[in-house]
Amino acid sequence: MKAIFCVARGAAAEVLKAQDIETPEPGPGEVRVRMHSSGVNPSDVKLRSGVQGPMVAERVVIHNDGAGVIDAVGKAVNQARIGERVWLYNINRSPDGLSQGISGTAAEYACVPADLAAHLPDEASFETGACLGVPAMTAHRAVSFAGDVAGKTLLVTGGAGAVGHSAIQISKAKGARVIATVSSDAKAAIARDAGADLTVNYKSEDLEARLTEELGRNAVDHVVEVDLAAHVNIYPKILAFDATVGAYASSSDMTPQIPFYPLAFRNICLQPVFVYSMSTAAKAQAIADINDMLVHGTLTPRIDQSFALDDAASAHETVQSGTLIGNAILKI
């Protein structure tokens, strides 16, 4: 079979290599998946480039997310799973989620622990399945960690991004009112199409002023946050008492200053979100909710570009450029 290996840390064109290897056999507790698609996430790009740690082996099959069909199972796995459509998550990570594993989804076949192969409903394509592990599960956790959001007002920053887009759809499916920040008219249209009730262009509008104008002061109940450092200082002015924040990134400053007492005075709860180390219970709830929304058509991840397996380096370069509006995948 063919697989895409990372052989060193560095530029995609230099370190991503297509190689032919023996098709693997599933070990005990594993399933083998004939891959149809592989997700290309920013975290995959950062890992390959060296931002998130050194190599753990001489070569590593890249990517965490993907989708395909189980064609073989190892010992202690129900034979009935052969032929099942599945989506994969956390494949290229160690069990604790904190370091890299050696196998990934950018390959014609992947052997993975059976519990990391979630059922893919017939209503969802394999391409959609490649967009669920990191983006949709992150969005679900950032939306849902504090409980039910029905009837609440949510702010989703970066509403046209892969995580933000899914967060809007998940929030609407759960009965929330959603305000999304965007950086262009095109992205505003994408966020509105996902279900956002209001969009705010943070490049041309003052976010605090616009939210106050539309909602009144301190009217936001929950935030799904793409850049904590950019917004944390206005939380005491826009968030309600006992409001919650699920922050999955802080791109403008990775060590943001926190206005502790202004947040404490309003009992605002800040929860960092890292999908790879989510609890087993959180992952199970995310899978159940995501699959239910796939069945009912309320979660439809946006795919901006698709690439062939041999074009993995181009896919990485495109994701790294920051020009995508949505997800990138490899079609296998």
GROMACS .gro file of C-alpha atoms in nm:
model
  332
    1MET     CA    1   0.000   0.000   0.000
    2LYS     CA    2   0.096   0.365  -0.030
    3ALA     CA    3   0.131   0.597   0.270
    4ILE     CA    4   0.252   0.953   0.330
    5PHE     CA    5   0.532   0.963   0.584
    6CYS     CA    6   0.687   1.254   0.770
    7VAL     CA    7   1.060   1.176   0.782
    8ALA     CA    8   1.180   1.489   0.965
    9ARG     CA    9   1.059   1.822   1.097
   10GLY     CA   10   1.055   2.096   0.834
   11ALA     CA   11   0.893   2.227   0.517
   12ALA     CA   12   0.618   2.004   0.376
   13ALA     CA   13   0.778   1.956   0.033
   14GLU     CA   14   1.102   1.844   0.196
   15VAL     CA   15   0.982   1.610   0.471
   16LEU     CA   16   0.658   1.450   0.344
   17LYS     CA   17   0.734   1.140   0.136
   18ALA     CA   18   0.501   0.894  -0.040
   19GLN     CA   19   0.631   0.542   0.020
   20ASP     CA   20   0.509   0.190  -0.058
   21ILE     CA   21   0.496  -0.045   0.240
   22GLU     CA   22   0.338  -0.378   0.328
   23THR     CA   23  -0.033  -0.354   0.401
   24PRO     CA   24  -0.061  -0.388   0.781
   25GLU     CA   25  -0.259  -0.653   0.967
   26PRO     CA   26  -0.475  -0.549   1.263
   27GLY     CA   27  -0.344  -0.647   1.604
   28PRO     CA   28  -0.555  -0.744   1.907
   29GLY     CA   29  -0.826  -0.484   1.968
   30GLU     CA   30  -0.763  -0.316   1.633
   31VAL     CA   31  -0.954  -0.272   1.310
   32ARG     CA   32  -0.807  -0.219   0.965
   33VAL     CA   33  -0.970   0.057   0.763
   34ARG     CA   34  -0.955   0.096   0.387
   35MET     CA   35  -0.916   0.472   0.386
   36HIS     CA   36  -1.125   0.694   0.159
   37SER     CA   37  -1.031   1.034   0.299
   38SER     CA   38  -0.786   1.197   0.539
   39GLY     CA   39  -0.830   1.529   0.716
   40VAL     CA   40  -0.555   1.792   0.701
   41ASN     CA   41  -0.577   1.996   1.021
   42PRO     CA   42  -0.371   2.293   1.139
   43SER     CA   43  -0.246   2.075   1.427
   44ASP     CA   44  -0.116   1.822   1.173
   45VAL     CA   45   0.065   2.102   0.994
   46LYS     CA   46   0.214   2.239   1.317
   47LEU     CA   47   0.330   1.892   1.420
   48ARG     CA   48   0.503   1.834   1.085
   49SER     CA   49   0.669   2.175   1.090
   50GLY     CA   50   0.819   2.123   1.436
   51VAL     CA   51   0.603   2.363   1.636
   52GLN     CA   52   0.457   2.083   1.850
   53GLY     CA   53   0.755   1.866   1.933
   54PRO     CA   54   1.030   1.644   1.792
   55MET     CA   55   1.002   1.326   1.585
   56VAL     CA   56   0.919   1.012   1.783
   57ALA     CA   57   1.041   0.772   1.513
   58GLU     CA   58   1.242   0.782   1.191
   59ARG     CA   59   0.920   0.806   0.991
   60VAL     CA   60   0.560   0.864   1.090
   61VAL     CA   61   0.240   0.830   0.884
   62ILE     CA   62   0.072   1.169   0.902
   63HIS     CA   63  -0.276   1.291   1.006
   64ASN     CA   64  -0.526   1.220   1.282
   65ASP     CA   65  -0.863   1.229   1.109
   66GLY     CA   66  -1.010   1.025   0.827
   67ALA     CA   67  -1.289   0.800   0.709
   68GLY     CA   68  -1.324   0.469   0.533
   69VAL     CA   69  -1.454   0.112   0.563
   70ILE     CA   70  -1.336  -0.158   0.803
   71ASP     CA   71  -1.208  -0.454   0.601
   72ALA     CA   72  -1.042  -0.664   0.874
   73VAL     CA   73  -1.044  -0.692   1.253
   74GLY     CA   74  -0.802  -0.823   1.514
   75LYS     CA   75  -0.863  -1.051   1.808
   76ALA     CA   76  -1.131  -0.943   2.055
   77VAL     CA   77  -1.307  -0.727   1.795
   78ASN     CA   78  -1.654  -0.824   1.673
   79GLN     CA   79  -1.634  -0.968   1.321
   80ALA     CA   80  -1.962  -0.791   1.247
   81ARG     CA   81  -1.769  -0.465   1.220
   82ILE     CA   82  -1.618  -0.578   0.887
   83GLY     CA   83  -1.783  -0.365   0.618
   84GLU     CA   84  -1.875  -0.084   0.861
   85ARG     CA   85  -1.831   0.277   0.748
   86VAL     CA   86  -1.629   0.464   1.010
   87TRP     CA   87  -1.469   0.798   1.091
   88LEU     CA   88  -1.137   0.807   1.275
   89TYR     CA   89  -1.007   1.047   1.539
   90ASN     CA   90  -0.689   1.093   1.748
   91ILE     CA   91  -0.508   0.834   1.534
   92ASN     CA   92  -0.174   1.016   1.513
   93ARG     CA   93  -0.148   1.080   1.889
   94SER     CA   94  -0.030   0.884   2.191
   95PRO     CA   95  -0.307   0.746   2.418
   96ASP     CA   96  -0.280   1.045   2.653
   97GLY     CA   97  -0.307   1.285   2.357
   98LEU     CA   98   0.007   1.474   2.453
   99SER     CA   99   0.260   1.339   2.200
  100GLN     CA  100   0.271   1.200   1.849
  101GLY     CA  101   0.196   0.842   1.753
  102ILE     CA  102   0.356   0.663   1.459
  103SER     CA  103   0.051   0.575   1.248
  104GLY     CA  104  -0.191   0.809   1.074
  105THR     CA  105  -0.474   0.830   0.823
  106ALA     CA  106  -0.282   0.949   0.512
  107ALA     CA  107  -0.253   0.597   0.377
  108GLU     CA  108  -0.450   0.348   0.173
  109TYR     CA  109  -0.502   0.135   0.487
  110ALA     CA  110  -0.477   0.216   0.858
  111CYS     CA  111  -0.482  -0.018   1.157
  112VAL     CA  112  -0.626   0.162   1.459
  113PRO     CA  113  -0.769   0.080   1.803
  114ALA     CA  114  -1.130  -0.022   1.753
  115ASP     CA  115  -1.262   0.248   1.985
  116LEU     CA  116  -1.105   0.520   1.768
  117ALA     CA  117  -1.315   0.409   1.471
  118ALA     CA  118  -1.658   0.565   1.522
  119HIS     CA  119  -1.955   0.460   1.313
  120LEU     CA  120  -2.013   0.690   1.013
  121PRO     CA  121  -2.384   0.726   0.937
  122ASP     CA  122  -2.494   0.653   0.580
  123GLU     CA  123  -2.618   1.013   0.555
  124ALA     CA  124  -2.259   1.144   0.572
  125SER     CA  125  -1.994   1.118   0.301
  126PHE     CA  126  -1.642   0.992   0.362
  127GLU     CA  127  -1.525   1.347   0.289
  128THR     CA  128  -1.741   1.474   0.574
  129GLY     CA  129  -1.607   1.196   0.795
  130ALA     CA  130  -1.254   1.334   0.754
  131CYS     CA  131  -1.365   1.666   0.908
  132LEU     CA  132  -1.502   1.536   1.237
  133GLY     CA  133  -1.217   1.423   1.462
  134VAL     CA  134  -1.038   1.751   1.531
  135PRO     CA  135  -1.270   2.030   1.407
  136ALA     CA  136  -1.613   1.898   1.503
  137MET     CA  137  -1.509   1.733   1.831
  138THR     CA  138  -1.324   2.050   1.933
  139ALA     CA  139  -1.631   2.254   1.847
  140HIS     CA  140  -1.858   2.020   2.042
  141ARG     CA  141  -1.643   2.041   2.355
  142ALA     CA  142  -1.604   2.419   2.330
  143VAL     CA  143  -1.982   2.457   2.294
  144SER     CA  144  -2.096   2.195   2.544
  145PHE     CA  145  -1.846   2.160   2.829
  146ALA     CA  146  -2.056   2.371   3.067
  147GLY     CA  147  -2.386   2.201   2.991
  148ASP     CA  148  -2.701   2.280   2.797
  149VAL     CA  149  -2.688   2.592   2.577
  150ALA     CA  150  -3.055   2.592   2.474
  151GLY     CA  151  -3.198   2.943   2.497
  152LYS     CA  152  -2.856   3.097   2.564
  153THR     CA  153  -2.670   3.362   2.365
  154LEU     CA  154  -2.339   3.233   2.231
  155LEU     CA  155  -2.049   3.420   2.075
  156VAL     CA  156  -1.845   3.214   1.828
  157THR     CA  157  -1.525   3.391   1.730
  158GLY     CA  158  -1.385   3.295   1.391
  159GLY     CA  159  -1.723   3.173   1.272
  160ALA     CA  160  -1.612   3.082   0.919
  161GLY     CA  161  -1.320   2.862   1.027
  162ALA     CA  162  -1.336   2.484   1.039
  163VAL     CA  163  -1.404   2.474   1.415
  164GLY     CA  164  -1.612   2.791   1.422
  165HIS     CA  165  -1.839   2.676   1.138
  166SER     CA  166  -1.912   2.348   1.316
  167ALA     CA  167  -1.956   2.533   1.647
  168ILE     CA  168  -2.227   2.751   1.492
  169GLN     CA  169  -2.413   2.447   1.359
  170ILE     CA  170  -2.380   2.254   1.685
  171SER     CA  171  -2.498   2.555   1.888
  172LYS     CA  172  -2.801   2.609   1.665
  173ALA     CA  173  -2.887   2.238   1.676
  174LYS     CA  174  -2.884   2.266   2.054
  175GLY     CA  175  -3.117   2.566   2.055
  176ALA     CA  176  -2.884   2.862   2.111
  177ARG     CA  177  -2.878   3.211   1.965
  178VAL     CA  178  -2.543   3.261   1.791
  179ILE     CA  179  -2.335   3.570   1.716
  180ALA     CA  180  -2.024   3.501   1.506
  181THR     CA  181  -1.720   3.716   1.436
  182VAL     CA  182  -1.577   3.718   1.083
  183SER     CA  183  -1.317   3.912   0.886
  184SER     CA  184  -1.490   3.961   0.548
  185ASP     CA  185  -1.826   3.974   0.376
  186ALA     CA  186  -1.759   3.633   0.220
  187LYS     CA  187  -1.695   3.480   0.561
  188ALA     CA  188  -2.005   3.653   0.699
  189ALA     CA  189  -2.212   3.479   0.433
  190ILE     CA  190  -2.059   3.143   0.527
  191ALA     CA  191  -2.129   3.198   0.897
  192ARG     CA  192  -2.488   3.303   0.827
  193ASP     CA  193  -2.536   2.999   0.604
  194ALA     CA  194  -2.418   2.784   0.898
  195GLY     CA  195  -2.694   2.941   1.107
  196ALA     CA  196  -2.545   3.247   1.277
  197ASP     CA  197  -2.816   3.493   1.381
  198LEU     CA  198  -2.574   3.787   1.367
  199THR     CA  199  -2.224   3.840   1.229
  200VAL     CA  200  -1.973   4.105   1.331
  201ASN     CA  201  -1.675   4.195   1.114
  202TYR     CA  202  -1.400   4.239   1.371
  203LYS     CA  203  -1.176   4.415   1.119
  204SER     CA  204  -1.420   4.696   1.047
  205GLU     CA  205  -1.635   4.703   1.363
  206ASP     CA  206  -1.571   4.738   1.734
  207LEU     CA  207  -1.683   4.404   1.877
  208GLU     CA  208  -1.766   4.532   2.225
  209ALA     CA  209  -1.966   4.828   2.089
  210ARG     CA  210  -2.156   4.617   1.837
  211LEU     CA  211  -2.249   4.351   2.090
  212THR     CA  212  -2.363   4.615   2.337
  213GLU     CA  213  -2.569   4.784   2.067
  214GLU     CA  214  -2.737   4.460   1.961
  215LEU     CA  215  -2.773   4.285   2.297
  216GLY     CA  216  -2.712   4.534   2.576
  217ARG     CA  217  -2.423   4.509   2.820
  218ASN     CA  218  -2.313   4.176   2.963
  219ALA     CA  219  -2.559   3.972   2.759
  220VAL     CA  220  -2.339   3.690   2.623
  221ASP     CA  221  -2.377   3.362   2.812
  222HIS     CA  222  -2.104   3.155   2.649
  223VAL     CA  223  -1.808   3.201   2.414
  224VAL     CA  224  -1.647   2.955   2.173
  225GLU     CA  225  -1.306   3.117   2.146
  226VAL     CA  226  -1.046   3.093   1.868
  227ASP     CA  227  -0.817   3.366   2.006
  228LEU     CA  228  -0.833   3.408   2.381
  229ALA     CA  229  -0.567   3.681   2.395
  230ALA     CA  230  -0.756   3.897   2.147
  231HIS     CA  231  -1.081   3.903   2.345
  232VAL     CA  232  -1.026   3.817   2.711
  233ASN     CA  233  -1.000   4.182   2.817
  234ILE     CA  234  -1.352   4.260   2.693
  235TYR     CA  235  -1.512   3.956   2.858
  236PRO     CA  236  -1.601   4.149   3.178
  237LYS     CA  237  -1.788   4.400   2.961
  238ILE     CA  238  -1.975   4.161   2.730
  239LEU     CA  239  -2.030   3.847   2.938
  240ALA     CA  240  -2.314   3.781   3.180
  241PHE     CA  241  -2.266   3.671   3.540
  242ASP     CA  242  -2.167   3.301   3.551
  243ALA     CA  243  -2.085   3.306   3.179
  244THR     CA  244  -1.856   3.037   3.038
  245VAL     CA  245  -1.578   3.035   2.779
  246GLY     CA  246  -1.448   2.734   2.584
  247ALA     CA  247  -1.114   2.850   2.441
  248TYR     CA  248  -0.942   2.619   2.194
  249ALA     CA  249  -0.669   2.858   2.074
  250SER     CA  250  -0.492   3.184   2.150
  251SER     CA  251  -0.316   3.252   1.823
  252SER     CA  252  -0.225   3.618   1.873
  253ASP     CA  253  -0.046   3.543   2.202
  254MET     CA  254   0.018   3.189   2.329
  255THR     CA  255   0.072   3.319   2.685
  256PRO     CA  256  -0.214   3.567   2.724
  257GLN     CA  257  -0.253   3.802   3.019
  258ILE     CA  258  -0.569   3.721   3.216
  259PRO     CA  259  -0.764   4.000   3.395
  260PHE     CA  260  -0.831   3.773   3.691
  261TYR     CA  261  -1.033   3.994   3.923
  262PRO     CA  262  -1.266   4.146   3.660
  263LEU     CA  263  -1.343   3.788   3.550
  264ALA     CA  264  -1.377   3.667   3.907
  265PHE     CA  265  -1.615   3.948   4.001
  266ARG     CA  266  -1.860   3.811   3.740
  267ASN     CA  267  -1.784   3.444   3.819
  268ILE     CA  268  -1.679   3.384   3.459
  269CYS     CA  269  -1.550   3.031   3.395
  270LEU     CA  270  -1.269   2.986   3.143
  271GLN     CA  271  -1.211   2.633   3.008
  272PRO     CA  272  -0.914   2.564   2.777
  273VAL     CA  273  -1.004   2.294   2.521
  274PHE     CA  274  -0.755   2.046   2.371
  275VAL     CA  275  -0.931   1.778   2.170
  276TYR     CA  276  -0.656   1.517   2.195
  277SER     CA  277  -0.674   1.490   2.573
  278MET     CA  278  -1.050   1.514   2.618
  279SER     CA  279  -1.192   1.267   2.868
  280THR     CA  280  -1.341   0.940   2.751
  281ALA     CA  281  -1.685   1.061   2.856
  282ALA     CA  282  -1.647   1.389   2.664
  283LYS     CA  283  -1.537   1.202   2.352
  284ALA     CA  284  -1.828   0.958   2.378
  285GLN     CA  285  -2.079   1.241   2.413
  286ALA     CA  286  -1.923   1.427   2.120
  287ILE     CA  287  -1.941   1.119   1.897
  288ALA     CA  288  -2.305   1.054   1.990
  289ASP     CA  289  -2.412   1.414   1.931
  290ILE     CA  290  -2.209   1.454   1.611
  291ASN     CA  291  -2.353   1.136   1.461
  292ASP     CA  292  -2.706   1.238   1.555
  293MET     CA  293  -2.656   1.573   1.382
  294LEU     CA  294  -2.508   1.402   1.075
  295VAL     CA  295  -2.818   1.183   1.053
  296HIS     CA  296  -3.049   1.484   1.077
  297GLY     CA  297  -2.843   1.705   0.845
  298THR     CA  298  -2.776   1.974   1.106
  299LEU     CA  299  -2.397   1.931   1.093
  300THR     CA  300  -2.239   1.974   0.750
  301PRO     CA  301  -1.868   2.063   0.776
  302ARG     CA  302  -1.746   2.297   0.503
  303ILE     CA  303  -1.472   2.155   0.281
  304ASP     CA  304  -1.275   2.429   0.107
  305GLN     CA  305  -1.026   2.217  -0.090
  306SER     CA  306  -0.962   1.850  -0.166
  307PHE     CA  307  -0.624   1.704  -0.266
  308ALA     CA  308  -0.500   1.369  -0.392
  309LEU     CA  309  -0.295   1.154  -0.155
  310ASP     CA  310   0.021   1.229  -0.353
  311ASP     CA  311  -0.047   1.602  -0.310
  312ALA     CA  312  -0.020   1.592   0.070
  313ALA     CA  313   0.262   1.847   0.069
  314SER     CA  314   0.049   2.092  -0.130
  315ALA     CA  315  -0.236   2.037   0.115
  316HIS     CA  316  -0.007   2.119   0.407
  317GLU     CA  317   0.123   2.429   0.234
  318THR     CA  318  -0.232   2.547   0.165
  319VAL     CA  319  -0.343   2.495   0.525
  320GLN     CA  320  -0.030   2.669   0.649
  321SER     CA  321  -0.096   2.969   0.422
  322GLY     CA  322  -0.410   3.054   0.620
  323THR     CA  323  -0.614   3.113   0.305
  324LEU     CA  324  -0.863   2.830   0.351
  325ILE     CA  325  -1.217   2.897   0.465
  326GLY     CA  326  -1.307   2.562   0.613
  327ASN     CA  327  -1.147   2.218   0.595
  328ALA     CA  328  -0.888   2.058   0.369
  329ILE     CA  329  -0.888   1.683   0.298
  330LEU     CA  330  -0.700   1.421   0.102
  331LYS     CA  331  -0.912   1.193  -0.117
  332ILE     CA  332  -0.762   0.845  -0.124
   0.00000   0.00000   0.00000
